[in-house]
Amino acid sequence: MVIHKGASVNSASFDEVIRRLESLGPVTGKGEQRRAACPHHNGRSSRSLSVTRQEQGGALIHCHAGCEYRDVIATLGFDFSQNSTPYKRDKQHNQEPRPQAASPLQAPTAIYTYDDENGELIMRKLRYNTADGEKTFRWEHGLDGIRWQIGLGGHTPVLYHLSAVREAIAKGETVYVVEGEKDAETLVSYGFTATTTPGGAGTWREIDTAALSGAQIVIFPDNDSAGIKHAEQIAKNIYRHAASVKIVHLPGLPEKGDVSDWMEDGSHGSTELKAVASSVSMWVPTVHFRGHSLRELRNLPQREWLVEGLLARGELAMIRGPSGSGKTFVAIDLIKSLLTQQEWMDEHAINPTGQKSLTVAYSTNEGTRALADRFESALDGQIDAPGLQVFTDVPQLFDQMGESGVLQFMEDYLMQYDTTPDLLVIDTLSAAAIGAEENSAKDMNVVMSAVKQIQAAWDCSVILLHHDGKHTGQERGSTVLRASMDLVLAVSENSDAEPRSVRIDKCKDGPGGDVFAFQLVELGPSVVVRWNGRWDACESTQSTASTYTREIISLVQEQKRVQSKDVAIGLGITDRIASRSLEQLTDIGILLKTKGSSSQNGGRPPWIYSIISEVENVRSR
């Protein structure tokens, strides 16, 4: 017999206790004192059970986690009889002896047998109810089909009712997964094939996934956080291996209730259970990075164009150019096309598949009177423009304290309007990013994150108006800006070399490079954009010049003499484009091409380009 602090019996040997503990897990220590995990409370992470050899070979057991000795004895498979004697504590510590245990251990309340996939019994789990109303379990393995011995005996626990599960899978029948053998037996009694993990919630293993490969799975979780988490764990593990997976939350199930409670409340049966399961959609995992086959990509929803071929819903665009080039007028002309459903640039259809009129929010810190004049002229004198909301301030996109400026802007918008806009125009980026260092990738990432927050919340497109750097032919600031854009439109001012134009500088699904010429024509209180067609169709003696003409001329005027590589670096373009553009300007008589000095390593001398007027001035001196 075994005792636990307070009773001393010698009918069971210390050696037998150690043997049974070793069948359950590691036992440490030597000689008269050993330590092991307590089998009663399934201690795995610490060895809370101490076993000490007593006189005549008996054993003193103490669970430092506080388990009662009767429970520990029951788990180890010993009987507790009335011939035990209380263990006497040291009286100098004034501790009273525990009362003598007199009642025998109760019989198990349930025995659950586990078979392998061939139907052979290999182990069983015994359930006991403890004195305090809790439940405890003990594993036994079969010796000869009749006798059982405590412990697993080297076997690995399998899914409950494994042979029935495999048979149901072969027949294409549904397998119901529950939490615990009791619930599995409940469903079996109603004619279902049901199983559970041998270790309870949170113990799903790879061998369990393999056992359910190809199955149609329905999971009934217990109605508590542990049960729901366990169901999700099972679904995630078997999703790619099972034929189908459902997680069914039973309606009206009380907190901490299970499928047995639901079936046995007197109002539900197998028909109701099947009906509930049938009404639930297949479980699909929530993934942040979803892969697609090419066929799936073809079947994805098509882009919803706001401006066909250029800007779709949810995309980000930038209209850039030097100060005074007409960026704002180009943006207002685009807004007019969106509101009136007229082609933009006389070429690009507006909202071709849309079923409703579009709304635009325009946010700027320009003067209110000048802004009103510009829109009135663009809209042919109309002062009522349904679908247009103008804000005379811009949201602050650079907020290191939590993007509160963006949140305030969106909150204020929804306080005034019933629907969110299809397009938000912010004029200008620098006004909306006060405090940000434009050349800092870190700061510009903060700004772009704020913009994308608006896009995601409103499912809208956003256009940012931004300035070019001086003589660079490119937008100011970090490369993060261009990399974030789906569309970049470059506006050039009027010059001797070319008229005003808009170049498609970057296009998400196209090569870009198309140039559209325009004029600013006085109309009413302001000026408006009038398109003159593609630049290559303009009747200009210099129509073959590069789309980078203005930028190159400015750069050559500043540096006096340049090589092709200087232009490529200065404008951020390829050497090939730089060379071709310089040759075009040479052909039409704007630049003079001369051969430079040979390089020190004996290589070919570079070509040097300069403005012809500058050369003539030098010669005349």
PDB file of C-alpha atoms in Angstrom, residues 86-363:
ATOM      1  CA  PRO A  86      -1.541   7.486  10.165  1.00  0.00           C
ATOM      2  CA  TYR A  87       1.901   8.926   9.636  1.00  0.00           C
ATOM      3  CA  LYS A  88       3.026  10.702  12.836  1.00  0.00           C
ATOM      4  CA  ARG A  89       4.428  14.170  12.277  1.00  0.00           C
ATOM      5  CA  ASP A  90       7.268  15.479  14.404  1.00  0.00           C
ATOM      6  CA  LYS A  91       5.535  16.698  17.552  1.00  0.00           C
ATOM      7  CA  GLN A  92       8.112  19.423  18.113  1.00  0.00           C
ATOM      8  CA  HIS A  93       6.507  21.266  15.187  1.00  0.00           C
ATOM      9  CA  ASN A  94       3.084  21.035  16.880  1.00  0.00           C
ATOM     10  CA  GLN A  95       1.458  19.514  13.803  1.00  0.00           C
ATOM     11  CA  GLU A  96      -1.606  17.343  14.225  1.00  0.00           C
ATOM     12  CA  PRO A  97      -1.579  13.931  12.519  1.00  0.00           C
ATOM     13  CA  ARG A  98      -3.950  13.564   9.579  1.00  0.00           C
ATOM     14  CA  PRO A  99      -7.033  11.397  10.234  1.00  0.00           C
ATOM     15  CA  GLN A 100      -6.771   7.798   9.157  1.00  0.00           C
ATOM     16  CA  ALA A 101      -8.272   6.991   5.764  1.00  0.00           C
ATOM     17  CA  ALA A 102     -10.920   4.315   6.056  1.00  0.00           C
ATOM     18  CA  SER A 103     -12.988   4.195   2.844  1.00  0.00           C
ATOM     19  CA  PRO A 104     -11.755   2.259  -0.191  1.00  0.00           C
ATOM     20  CA  LEU A 105     -11.114   3.996  -3.524  1.00  0.00           C
ATOM     21  CA  GLN A 106     -14.175   4.272  -5.761  1.00  0.00           C
ATOM     22  CA  ALA A 107     -14.343   2.306  -8.997  1.00  0.00           C
ATOM     23  CA  PRO A 108     -13.731   4.180 -12.292  1.00  0.00           C
ATOM     24  CA  THR A 109     -16.760   6.067 -13.567  1.00  0.00           C
ATOM     25  CA  ALA A 110     -15.934   5.341 -17.210  1.00  0.00           C
ATOM     26  CA  ILE A 111     -13.536   3.230 -19.233  1.00  0.00           C
ATOM     27  CA  TYR A 112     -12.648   4.346 -22.768  1.00  0.00           C
ATOM     28  CA  THR A 113     -10.964   1.747 -24.959  1.00  0.00           C
ATOM     29  CA  TYR A 114      -8.576   2.751 -27.748  1.00  0.00           C
ATOM     30  CA  ASP A 115      -8.000   0.591 -30.797  1.00  0.00           C
ATOM     31  CA  ASP A 116      -5.639   0.874 -33.730  1.00  0.00           C
ATOM     32  CA  GLU A 117      -6.762   1.272 -37.345  1.00  0.00           C
ATOM     33  CA  ASN A 118      -7.182  -2.514 -37.600  1.00  0.00           C
ATOM     34  CA  GLY A 119      -9.590  -2.604 -34.658  1.00  0.00           C
ATOM     35  CA  GLU A 120      -7.133  -4.214 -32.196  1.00  0.00           C
ATOM     36  CA  LEU A 121      -7.464  -2.970 -28.596  1.00  0.00           C
ATOM     37  CA  ILE A 122      -4.157  -1.447 -27.519  1.00  0.00           C
ATOM     38  CA  MET A 123      -4.916   0.727 -24.476  1.00  0.00           C
ATOM     39  CA  ARG A 124      -7.649   2.190 -22.378  1.00  0.00           C
ATOM     40  CA  LYS A 125      -8.243   5.336 -20.342  1.00  0.00           C
ATOM     41  CA  LEU A 126      -9.978   5.089 -16.957  1.00  0.00           C
ATOM     42  CA  ARG A 127     -11.869   8.063 -15.582  1.00  0.00           C
ATOM     43  CA  TYR A 128     -12.233   8.621 -11.836  1.00  0.00           C
ATOM     44  CA  ASN A 129     -14.152  11.227  -9.889  1.00  0.00           C
ATOM     45  CA  THR A 130     -12.158  12.598  -6.969  1.00  0.00           C
ATOM     46  CA  ALA A 131     -13.508  13.493  -3.544  1.00  0.00           C
ATOM     47  CA  ASP A 132     -13.644  17.178  -4.427  1.00  0.00           C
ATOM     48  CA  GLY A 133     -15.719  16.533  -7.547  1.00  0.00           C
ATOM     49  CA  GLU A 134     -12.884  16.853 -10.030  1.00  0.00           C
ATOM     50  CA  LYS A 135     -12.022  14.206 -12.605  1.00  0.00           C
ATOM     51  CA  THR A 136      -8.784  12.322 -13.076  1.00  0.00           C
ATOM     52  CA  PHE A 137      -7.633   9.795 -15.665  1.00  0.00           C
ATOM     53  CA  ARG A 138      -5.317   6.809 -15.800  1.00  0.00           C
ATOM     54  CA  TRP A 139      -3.869   5.048 -18.849  1.00  0.00           C
ATOM     55  CA  GLU A 140      -3.525   1.268 -19.008  1.00  0.00           C
ATOM     56  CA  HIS A 141      -2.154  -0.946 -21.758  1.00  0.00           C
ATOM     57  CA  GLY A 142      -3.264  -4.470 -22.558  1.00  0.00           C
ATOM     58  CA  LEU A 143      -1.093  -7.471 -21.701  1.00  0.00           C
ATOM     59  CA  ASP A 144      -2.936 -10.370 -23.293  1.00  0.00           C
ATOM     60  CA  GLY A 145      -6.342  -9.031 -24.274  1.00  0.00           C
ATOM     61  CA  ILE A 146      -7.664  -9.741 -20.762  1.00  0.00           C
ATOM     62  CA  ARG A 147      -5.275  -8.238 -18.248  1.00  0.00           C
ATOM     63  CA  TRP A 148      -4.327  -4.558 -18.115  1.00  0.00           C
ATOM     64  CA  GLN A 149      -1.284  -2.811 -16.688  1.00  0.00           C
ATOM     65  CA  ILE A 150      -0.910   0.832 -15.692  1.00  0.00           C
ATOM     66  CA  GLY A 151       0.881   3.061 -18.166  1.00  0.00           C
ATOM     67  CA  LEU A 152       1.133   3.178 -21.949  1.00  0.00           C
ATOM     68  CA  GLY A 153       3.514   0.258 -22.226  1.00  0.00           C
ATOM     69  CA  GLY A 154       5.477   1.890 -25.026  1.00  0.00           C
ATOM     70  CA  HIS A 155       2.394   2.581 -27.155  1.00  0.00           C
ATOM     71  CA  THR A 156       1.659   5.997 -28.676  1.00  0.00           C
ATOM     72  CA  PRO A 157      -1.930   7.082 -28.023  1.00  0.00           C
ATOM     73  CA  VAL A 158      -3.981   7.356 -31.210  1.00  0.00           C
ATOM     74  CA  LEU A 159      -7.248   9.085 -32.064  1.00  0.00           C
ATOM     75  CA  TYR A 160     -10.264   7.695 -30.246  1.00  0.00           C
ATOM     76  CA  HIS A 161     -12.221   5.119 -32.303  1.00  0.00           C
ATOM     77  CA  LEU A 162      -9.450   5.135 -34.917  1.00  0.00           C
ATOM     78  CA  SER A 163     -10.657   2.077 -36.849  1.00  0.00           C
ATOM     79  CA  ALA A 164     -14.191   3.509 -37.179  1.00  0.00           C
ATOM     80  CA  VAL A 165     -12.723   6.840 -38.282  1.00  0.00           C
ATOM     81  CA  ARG A 166     -10.647   5.245 -41.037  1.00  0.00           C
ATOM     82  CA  GLU A 167     -13.660   3.232 -42.211  1.00  0.00           C
ATOM     83  CA  ALA A 168     -15.825   6.378 -42.393  1.00  0.00           C
ATOM     84  CA  ILE A 169     -13.157   8.196 -44.409  1.00  0.00           C
ATOM     85  CA  ALA A 170     -12.982   5.314 -46.877  1.00  0.00           C
ATOM     86  CA  LYS A 171     -16.773   5.506 -47.339  1.00  0.00           C
ATOM     87  CA  GLY A 172     -16.763   9.304 -47.746  1.00  0.00           C
ATOM     88  CA  GLU A 173     -18.757   9.796 -44.544  1.00  0.00           C
ATOM     89  CA  THR A 174     -18.401  12.741 -42.177  1.00  0.00           C
ATOM     90  CA  VAL A 175     -16.133  12.430 -39.140  1.00  0.00           C
ATOM     91  CA  TYR A 176     -17.109  14.536 -36.129  1.00  0.00           C
ATOM     92  CA  VAL A 177     -14.306  15.819 -33.889  1.00  0.00           C
ATOM     93  CA  VAL A 178     -15.117  16.754 -30.295  1.00  0.00           C
ATOM     94  CA  GLU A 179     -13.253  17.506 -27.083  1.00  0.00           C
ATOM     95  CA  GLY A 180     -13.179  14.420 -24.882  1.00  0.00           C
ATOM     96  CA  GLU A 181     -14.249  10.795 -25.019  1.00  0.00           C
ATOM     97  CA  LYS A 182     -17.557  11.509 -23.265  1.00  0.00           C
ATOM     98  CA  ASP A 183     -18.700  13.747 -26.113  1.00  0.00           C
ATOM     99  CA  ALA A 184     -17.481  11.243 -28.694  1.00  0.00           C
ATOM    100  CA  GLU A 185     -19.549   8.503 -27.044  1.00  0.00           C
ATOM    101  CA  THR A 186     -22.583  10.804 -27.034  1.00  0.00           C
ATOM    102  CA  LEU A 187     -22.387  11.249 -30.804  1.00  0.00           C
ATOM    103  CA  VAL A 188     -21.692   7.545 -31.372  1.00  0.00           C
ATOM    104  CA  SER A 189     -24.900   6.758 -29.488  1.00  0.00           C
ATOM    105  CA  TYR A 190     -26.759   8.851 -32.098  1.00  0.00           C
ATOM    106  CA  GLY A 191     -25.160   6.968 -34.980  1.00  0.00           C
ATOM    107  CA  PHE A 192     -22.320   9.354 -35.851  1.00  0.00           C
ATOM    108  CA  THR A 193     -18.632   8.563 -36.302  1.00  0.00           C
ATOM    109  CA  ALA A 194     -16.872  10.672 -33.689  1.00  0.00           C
ATOM    110  CA  THR A 195     -13.357  11.009 -32.362  1.00  0.00           C
ATOM    111  CA  THR A 196     -11.210  13.100 -30.029  1.00  0.00           C
ATOM    112  CA  THR A 197      -7.574  13.632 -29.251  1.00  0.00           C
ATOM    113  CA  PRO A 198      -6.280  11.372 -26.467  1.00  0.00           C
ATOM    114  CA  GLY A 199      -4.684  14.282 -24.607  1.00  0.00           C
ATOM    115  CA  GLY A 200      -7.560  16.758 -24.617  1.00  0.00           C
ATOM    116  CA  ALA A 201      -7.566  20.419 -25.654  1.00  0.00           C
ATOM    117  CA  GLY A 202      -4.352  21.863 -27.028  1.00  0.00           C
ATOM    118  CA  THR A 203      -2.679  18.512 -27.764  1.00  0.00           C
ATOM    119  CA  TRP A 204      -3.154  18.045 -31.512  1.00  0.00           C
ATOM    120  CA  ARG A 205      -0.283  16.133 -33.150  1.00  0.00           C
ATOM    121  CA  GLU A 206       0.967  15.381 -36.656  1.00  0.00           C
ATOM    122  CA  ILE A 207      -0.130  11.748 -36.358  1.00  0.00           C
ATOM    123  CA  ASP A 208      -3.676  12.967 -35.694  1.00  0.00           C
ATOM    124  CA  THR A 209      -3.562  15.034 -38.884  1.00  0.00           C
ATOM    125  CA  ALA A 210      -2.313  12.019 -40.839  1.00  0.00           C
ATOM    126  CA  ALA A 211      -5.110   9.848 -39.434  1.00  0.00           C
ATOM    127  CA  LEU A 212      -7.751  12.285 -40.748  1.00  0.00           C
ATOM    128  CA  SER A 213      -6.220  12.750 -44.204  1.00  0.00           C
ATOM    129  CA  GLY A 214      -8.958  12.912 -46.844  1.00  0.00           C
ATOM    130  CA  ALA A 215     -11.770  13.188 -44.297  1.00  0.00           C
ATOM    131  CA  GLN A 216     -14.850  15.394 -44.309  1.00  0.00           C
ATOM    132  CA  ILE A 217     -14.439  17.003 -40.889  1.00  0.00           C
ATOM    133  CA  VAL A 218     -16.979  18.719 -38.646  1.00  0.00           C
ATOM    134  CA  ILE A 219     -15.604  20.099 -35.366  1.00  0.00           C
ATOM    135  CA  PHE A 220     -17.853  20.816 -32.371  1.00  0.00           C
ATOM    136  CA  PRO A 221     -15.840  22.943 -29.895  1.00  0.00           C
ATOM    137  CA  ASP A 222     -16.667  23.313 -26.226  1.00  0.00           C
ATOM    138  CA  ASN A 223     -18.086  26.766 -25.571  1.00  0.00           C
ATOM    139  CA  ASP A 224     -15.089  28.270 -23.797  1.00  0.00           C
ATOM    140  CA  SER A 225     -11.852  29.933 -24.859  1.00  0.00           C
ATOM    141  CA  ALA A 226      -9.818  26.729 -24.568  1.00  0.00           C
ATOM    142  CA  GLY A 227     -12.327  24.770 -26.649  1.00  0.00           C
ATOM    143  CA  ILE A 228     -12.545  27.400 -29.383  1.00  0.00           C
ATOM    144  CA  LYS A 229      -8.758  27.679 -29.525  1.00  0.00           C
ATOM    145  CA  HIS A 230      -8.482  23.883 -29.739  1.00  0.00           C
ATOM    146  CA  ALA A 231     -10.946  23.777 -32.646  1.00  0.00           C
ATOM    147  CA  GLU A 232      -8.969  26.444 -34.522  1.00  0.00           C
ATOM    148  CA  GLN A 233      -5.759  24.503 -33.897  1.00  0.00           C
ATOM    149  CA  ILE A 234      -7.277  21.337 -35.353  1.00  0.00           C
ATOM    150  CA  ALA A 235      -8.699  23.168 -38.381  1.00  0.00           C
ATOM    151  CA  LYS A 236      -5.392  24.879 -39.192  1.00  0.00           C
ATOM    152  CA  ASN A 237      -3.501  21.594 -38.977  1.00  0.00           C
ATOM    153  CA  ILE A 238      -5.832  19.480 -41.105  1.00  0.00           C
ATOM    154  CA  TYR A 239      -7.060  22.119 -43.584  1.00  0.00           C
ATOM    155  CA  ARG A 240      -4.586  21.174 -46.322  1.00  0.00           C
ATOM    156  CA  HIS A 241      -5.007  17.428 -45.708  1.00  0.00           C
ATOM    157  CA  ALA A 242      -8.755  16.969 -45.204  1.00  0.00           C
ATOM    158  CA  ALA A 243     -11.388  16.940 -47.939  1.00  0.00           C
ATOM    159  CA  SER A 244     -13.333  19.645 -46.074  1.00  0.00           C
ATOM    160  CA  VAL A 245     -13.395  21.298 -42.660  1.00  0.00           C
ATOM    161  CA  LYS A 246     -16.184  22.970 -40.705  1.00  0.00           C
ATOM    162  CA  ILE A 247     -16.200  24.474 -37.224  1.00  0.00           C
ATOM    163  CA  VAL A 248     -19.755  24.421 -35.880  1.00  0.00           C
ATOM    164  CA  HIS A 249     -20.691  26.597 -32.911  1.00  0.00           C
ATOM    165  CA  LEU A 250     -23.949  25.124 -31.649  1.00  0.00           C
ATOM    166  CA  PRO A 251     -26.707  27.726 -31.154  1.00  0.00           C
ATOM    167  CA  GLY A 252     -27.888  28.235 -27.596  1.00  0.00           C
ATOM    168  CA  LEU A 253     -24.983  26.305 -26.073  1.00  0.00           C
ATOM    169  CA  PRO A 254     -24.342  27.625 -22.541  1.00  0.00           C
ATOM    170  CA  GLU A 255     -20.935  28.893 -21.492  1.00  0.00           C
ATOM    171  CA  LYS A 256     -18.531  25.972 -20.968  1.00  0.00           C
ATOM    172  CA  GLY A 257     -21.151  23.686 -22.502  1.00  0.00           C
ATOM    173  CA  ASP A 258     -20.334  20.899 -24.958  1.00  0.00           C
ATOM    174  CA  VAL A 259     -22.079  18.862 -27.629  1.00  0.00           C
ATOM    175  CA  SER A 260     -23.308  16.375 -25.013  1.00  0.00           C
ATOM    176  CA  ASP A 261     -25.106  19.180 -23.166  1.00  0.00           C
ATOM    177  CA  TRP A 262     -26.702  20.305 -26.431  1.00  0.00           C
ATOM    178  CA  MET A 263     -27.844  16.822 -27.461  1.00  0.00           C
ATOM    179  CA  GLU A 264     -29.172  15.905 -24.043  1.00  0.00           C
ATOM    180  CA  ASP A 265     -31.200  19.042 -23.268  1.00  0.00           C
ATOM    181  CA  GLY A 266     -34.362  17.341 -24.534  1.00  0.00           C
ATOM    182  CA  SER A 267     -34.934  19.478 -27.616  1.00  0.00           C
ATOM    183  CA  HIS A 268     -32.212  18.308 -30.003  1.00  0.00           C
ATOM    184  CA  GLY A 269     -31.421  15.103 -31.825  1.00  0.00           C
ATOM    185  CA  SER A 270     -29.402  13.810 -34.747  1.00  0.00           C
ATOM    186  CA  THR A 271     -31.624  15.582 -37.295  1.00  0.00           C
ATOM    187  CA  GLU A 272     -31.132  18.976 -35.666  1.00  0.00           C
ATOM    188  CA  LEU A 273     -27.386  18.406 -35.333  1.00  0.00           C
ATOM    189  CA  LYS A 274     -27.042  17.543 -39.028  1.00  0.00           C
ATOM    190  CA  ALA A 275     -29.128  20.574 -39.996  1.00  0.00           C
ATOM    191  CA  VAL A 276     -26.929  22.947 -38.012  1.00  0.00           C
ATOM    192  CA  ALA A 277     -23.759  21.432 -39.476  1.00  0.00           C
ATOM    193  CA  SER A 278     -25.155  21.665 -43.021  1.00  0.00           C
ATOM    194  CA  SER A 279     -25.926  25.370 -42.608  1.00  0.00           C
ATOM    195  CA  VAL A 280     -22.334  26.270 -41.721  1.00  0.00           C
ATOM    196  CA  SER A 281     -19.895  27.332 -44.443  1.00  0.00           C
ATOM    197  CA  MET A 282     -16.616  25.553 -44.998  1.00  0.00           C
ATOM    198  CA  TRP A 283     -13.829  26.786 -42.764  1.00  0.00           C
ATOM    199  CA  VAL A 284     -11.175  28.828 -44.556  1.00  0.00           C
ATOM    200  CA  PRO A 285      -8.043  30.057 -42.781  1.00  0.00           C
ATOM    201  CA  THR A 286      -7.394  33.754 -42.430  1.00  0.00           C
ATOM    202  CA  VAL A 287      -4.134  34.465 -44.248  1.00  0.00           C
ATOM    203  CA  HIS A 288      -2.301  37.720 -44.831  1.00  0.00           C
ATOM    204  CA  PHE A 289      -0.263  36.491 -47.788  1.00  0.00           C
ATOM    205  CA  ARG A 290      -2.488  34.490 -50.118  1.00  0.00           C
ATOM    206  CA  GLY A 291      -1.011  32.736 -53.126  1.00  0.00           C
ATOM    207  CA  HIS A 292      -2.884  32.306 -56.405  1.00  0.00           C
ATOM    208  CA  SER A 293      -2.468  30.162 -59.475  1.00  0.00           C
ATOM    209  CA  LEU A 294      -2.517  31.877 -62.867  1.00  0.00           C
ATOM    210  CA  ARG A 295      -6.050  30.585 -63.437  1.00  0.00           C
ATOM    211  CA  GLU A 296      -7.160  32.040 -60.098  1.00  0.00           C
ATOM    212  CA  LEU A 297      -5.581  35.361 -60.994  1.00  0.00           C
ATOM    213  CA  ARG A 298      -7.661  35.414 -64.167  1.00  0.00           C
ATOM    214  CA  ASN A 299     -10.815  34.938 -62.112  1.00  0.00           C
ATOM    215  CA  LEU A 300     -10.060  37.688 -59.594  1.00  0.00           C
ATOM    216  CA  PRO A 301     -12.270  40.797 -59.800  1.00  0.00           C
ATOM    217  CA  GLN A 302     -11.141  43.156 -62.547  1.00  0.00           C
ATOM    218  CA  ARG A 303      -9.799  46.582 -61.667  1.00  0.00           C
ATOM    219  CA  GLU A 304     -12.461  49.273 -61.439  1.00  0.00           C
ATOM    220  CA  TRP A 305     -11.167  52.112 -63.571  1.00  0.00           C
ATOM    221  CA  LEU A 306     -11.752  55.717 -62.607  1.00  0.00           C
ATOM    222  CA  VAL A 307      -9.641  56.856 -65.567  1.00  0.00           C
ATOM    223  CA  GLU A 308      -9.375  53.982 -68.030  1.00  0.00           C
ATOM    224  CA  GLY A 309      -5.827  52.804 -68.571  1.00  0.00           C
ATOM    225  CA  LEU A 310      -4.393  55.174 -65.976  1.00  0.00           C
ATOM    226  CA  LEU A 311      -5.995  55.160 -62.519  1.00  0.00           C
ATOM    227  CA  ALA A 312      -8.126  52.460 -60.866  1.00  0.00           C
ATOM    228  CA  ARG A 313     -10.002  52.473 -57.577  1.00  0.00           C
ATOM    229  CA  GLY A 314      -7.733  52.150 -54.563  1.00  0.00           C
ATOM    230  CA  GLU A 315      -4.595  53.249 -56.417  1.00  0.00           C
ATOM    231  CA  LEU A 316      -2.141  56.008 -55.556  1.00  0.00           C
ATOM    232  CA  ALA A 317      -1.004  58.642 -58.055  1.00  0.00           C
ATOM    233  CA  MET A 318       1.225  61.706 -58.113  1.00  0.00           C
ATOM    234  CA  ILE A 319       1.025  64.774 -60.344  1.00  0.00           C
ATOM    235  CA  ARG A 320       4.451  66.381 -60.238  1.00  0.00           C
ATOM    236  CA  GLY A 321       6.124  69.332 -61.891  1.00  0.00           C
ATOM    237  CA  PRO A 322       7.999  72.566 -61.217  1.00  0.00           C
ATOM    238  CA  SER A 323       6.291  75.504 -59.592  1.00  0.00           C
ATOM    239  CA  GLY A 324       4.046  77.309 -62.071  1.00  0.00           C
ATOM    240  CA  SER A 325       3.845  74.409 -64.516  1.00  0.00           C
ATOM    241  CA  GLY A 326       0.082  74.026 -64.117  1.00  0.00           C
ATOM    242  CA  LYS A 327      -0.171  70.964 -61.814  1.00  0.00           C
ATOM    243  CA  THR A 328      -3.242  72.284 -60.028  1.00  0.00           C
ATOM    244  CA  PHE A 329      -5.021  73.137 -63.293  1.00  0.00           C
ATOM    245  CA  VAL A 330      -4.308  69.630 -64.619  1.00  0.00           C
ATOM    246  CA  ALA A 331      -5.715  68.114 -61.396  1.00  0.00           C
ATOM    247  CA  ILE A 332      -8.834  70.303 -61.591  1.00  0.00           C
ATOM    248  CA  ASP A 333      -9.328  69.306 -65.236  1.00  0.00           C
ATOM    249  CA  LEU A 334      -9.178  65.642 -64.203  1.00  0.00           C
ATOM    250  CA  ILE A 335     -11.736  66.288 -61.458  1.00  0.00           C
ATOM    251  CA  LYS A 336     -14.030  67.968 -64.005  1.00  0.00           C
ATOM    252  CA  SER A 337     -13.848  64.866 -66.207  1.00  0.00           C
ATOM    253  CA  LEU A 338     -14.687  62.600 -63.267  1.00  0.00           C
ATOM    254  CA  LEU A 339     -17.695  64.713 -62.281  1.00  0.00           C
ATOM    255  CA  THR A 340     -19.031  65.112 -65.824  1.00  0.00           C
ATOM    256  CA  GLN A 341     -18.111  61.612 -67.077  1.00  0.00           C
ATOM    257  CA  GLN A 342     -16.235  63.158 -70.036  1.00  0.00           C
ATOM    258  CA  GLU A 343     -13.064  61.659 -71.485  1.00  0.00           C
ATOM    259  CA  TRP A 344      -9.872  63.018 -70.018  1.00  0.00           C
ATOM    260  CA  MET A 345      -7.179  64.301 -72.382  1.00  0.00           C
ATOM    261  CA  ASP A 346      -9.809  63.598 -75.085  1.00  0.00           C
ATOM    262  CA  GLU A 347      -8.681  59.970 -74.929  1.00  0.00           C
ATOM    263  CA  HIS A 348      -9.186  58.202 -71.583  1.00  0.00           C
ATOM    264  CA  ALA A 349     -12.719  57.086 -70.666  1.00  0.00           C
ATOM    265  CA  ILE A 350     -14.008  57.944 -67.206  1.00  0.00           C
ATOM    266  CA  ASN A 351     -15.556  55.293 -64.959  1.00  0.00           C
ATOM    267  CA  PRO A 352     -16.313  52.982 -67.939  1.00  0.00           C
ATOM    268  CA  THR A 353     -17.850  50.171 -65.883  1.00  0.00           C
ATOM    269  CA  GLY A 354     -19.238  52.203 -62.996  1.00  0.00           C
ATOM    270  CA  GLN A 355     -22.920  52.181 -62.140  1.00  0.00           C
ATOM    271  CA  LYS A 356     -22.931  55.449 -60.187  1.00  0.00           C
ATOM    272  CA  SER A 357     -21.606  58.971 -60.459  1.00  0.00           C
ATOM    273  CA  LEU A 358     -18.258  59.640 -58.820  1.00  0.00           C
ATOM    274  CA  THR A 359     -17.468  61.843 -55.844  1.00  0.00           C
ATOM    275  CA  VAL A 360     -14.213  63.724 -55.302  1.00  0.00           C
ATOM    276  CA  ALA A 361     -12.739  65.349 -52.206  1.00  0.00           C
ATOM    277  CA  TYR A 362     -10.204  68.101 -52.934  1.00  0.00           C
ATOM    278  CA  SER A 363      -8.003  69.158 -50.032  1.00  0.00           C
TER     279      SER A 363
END
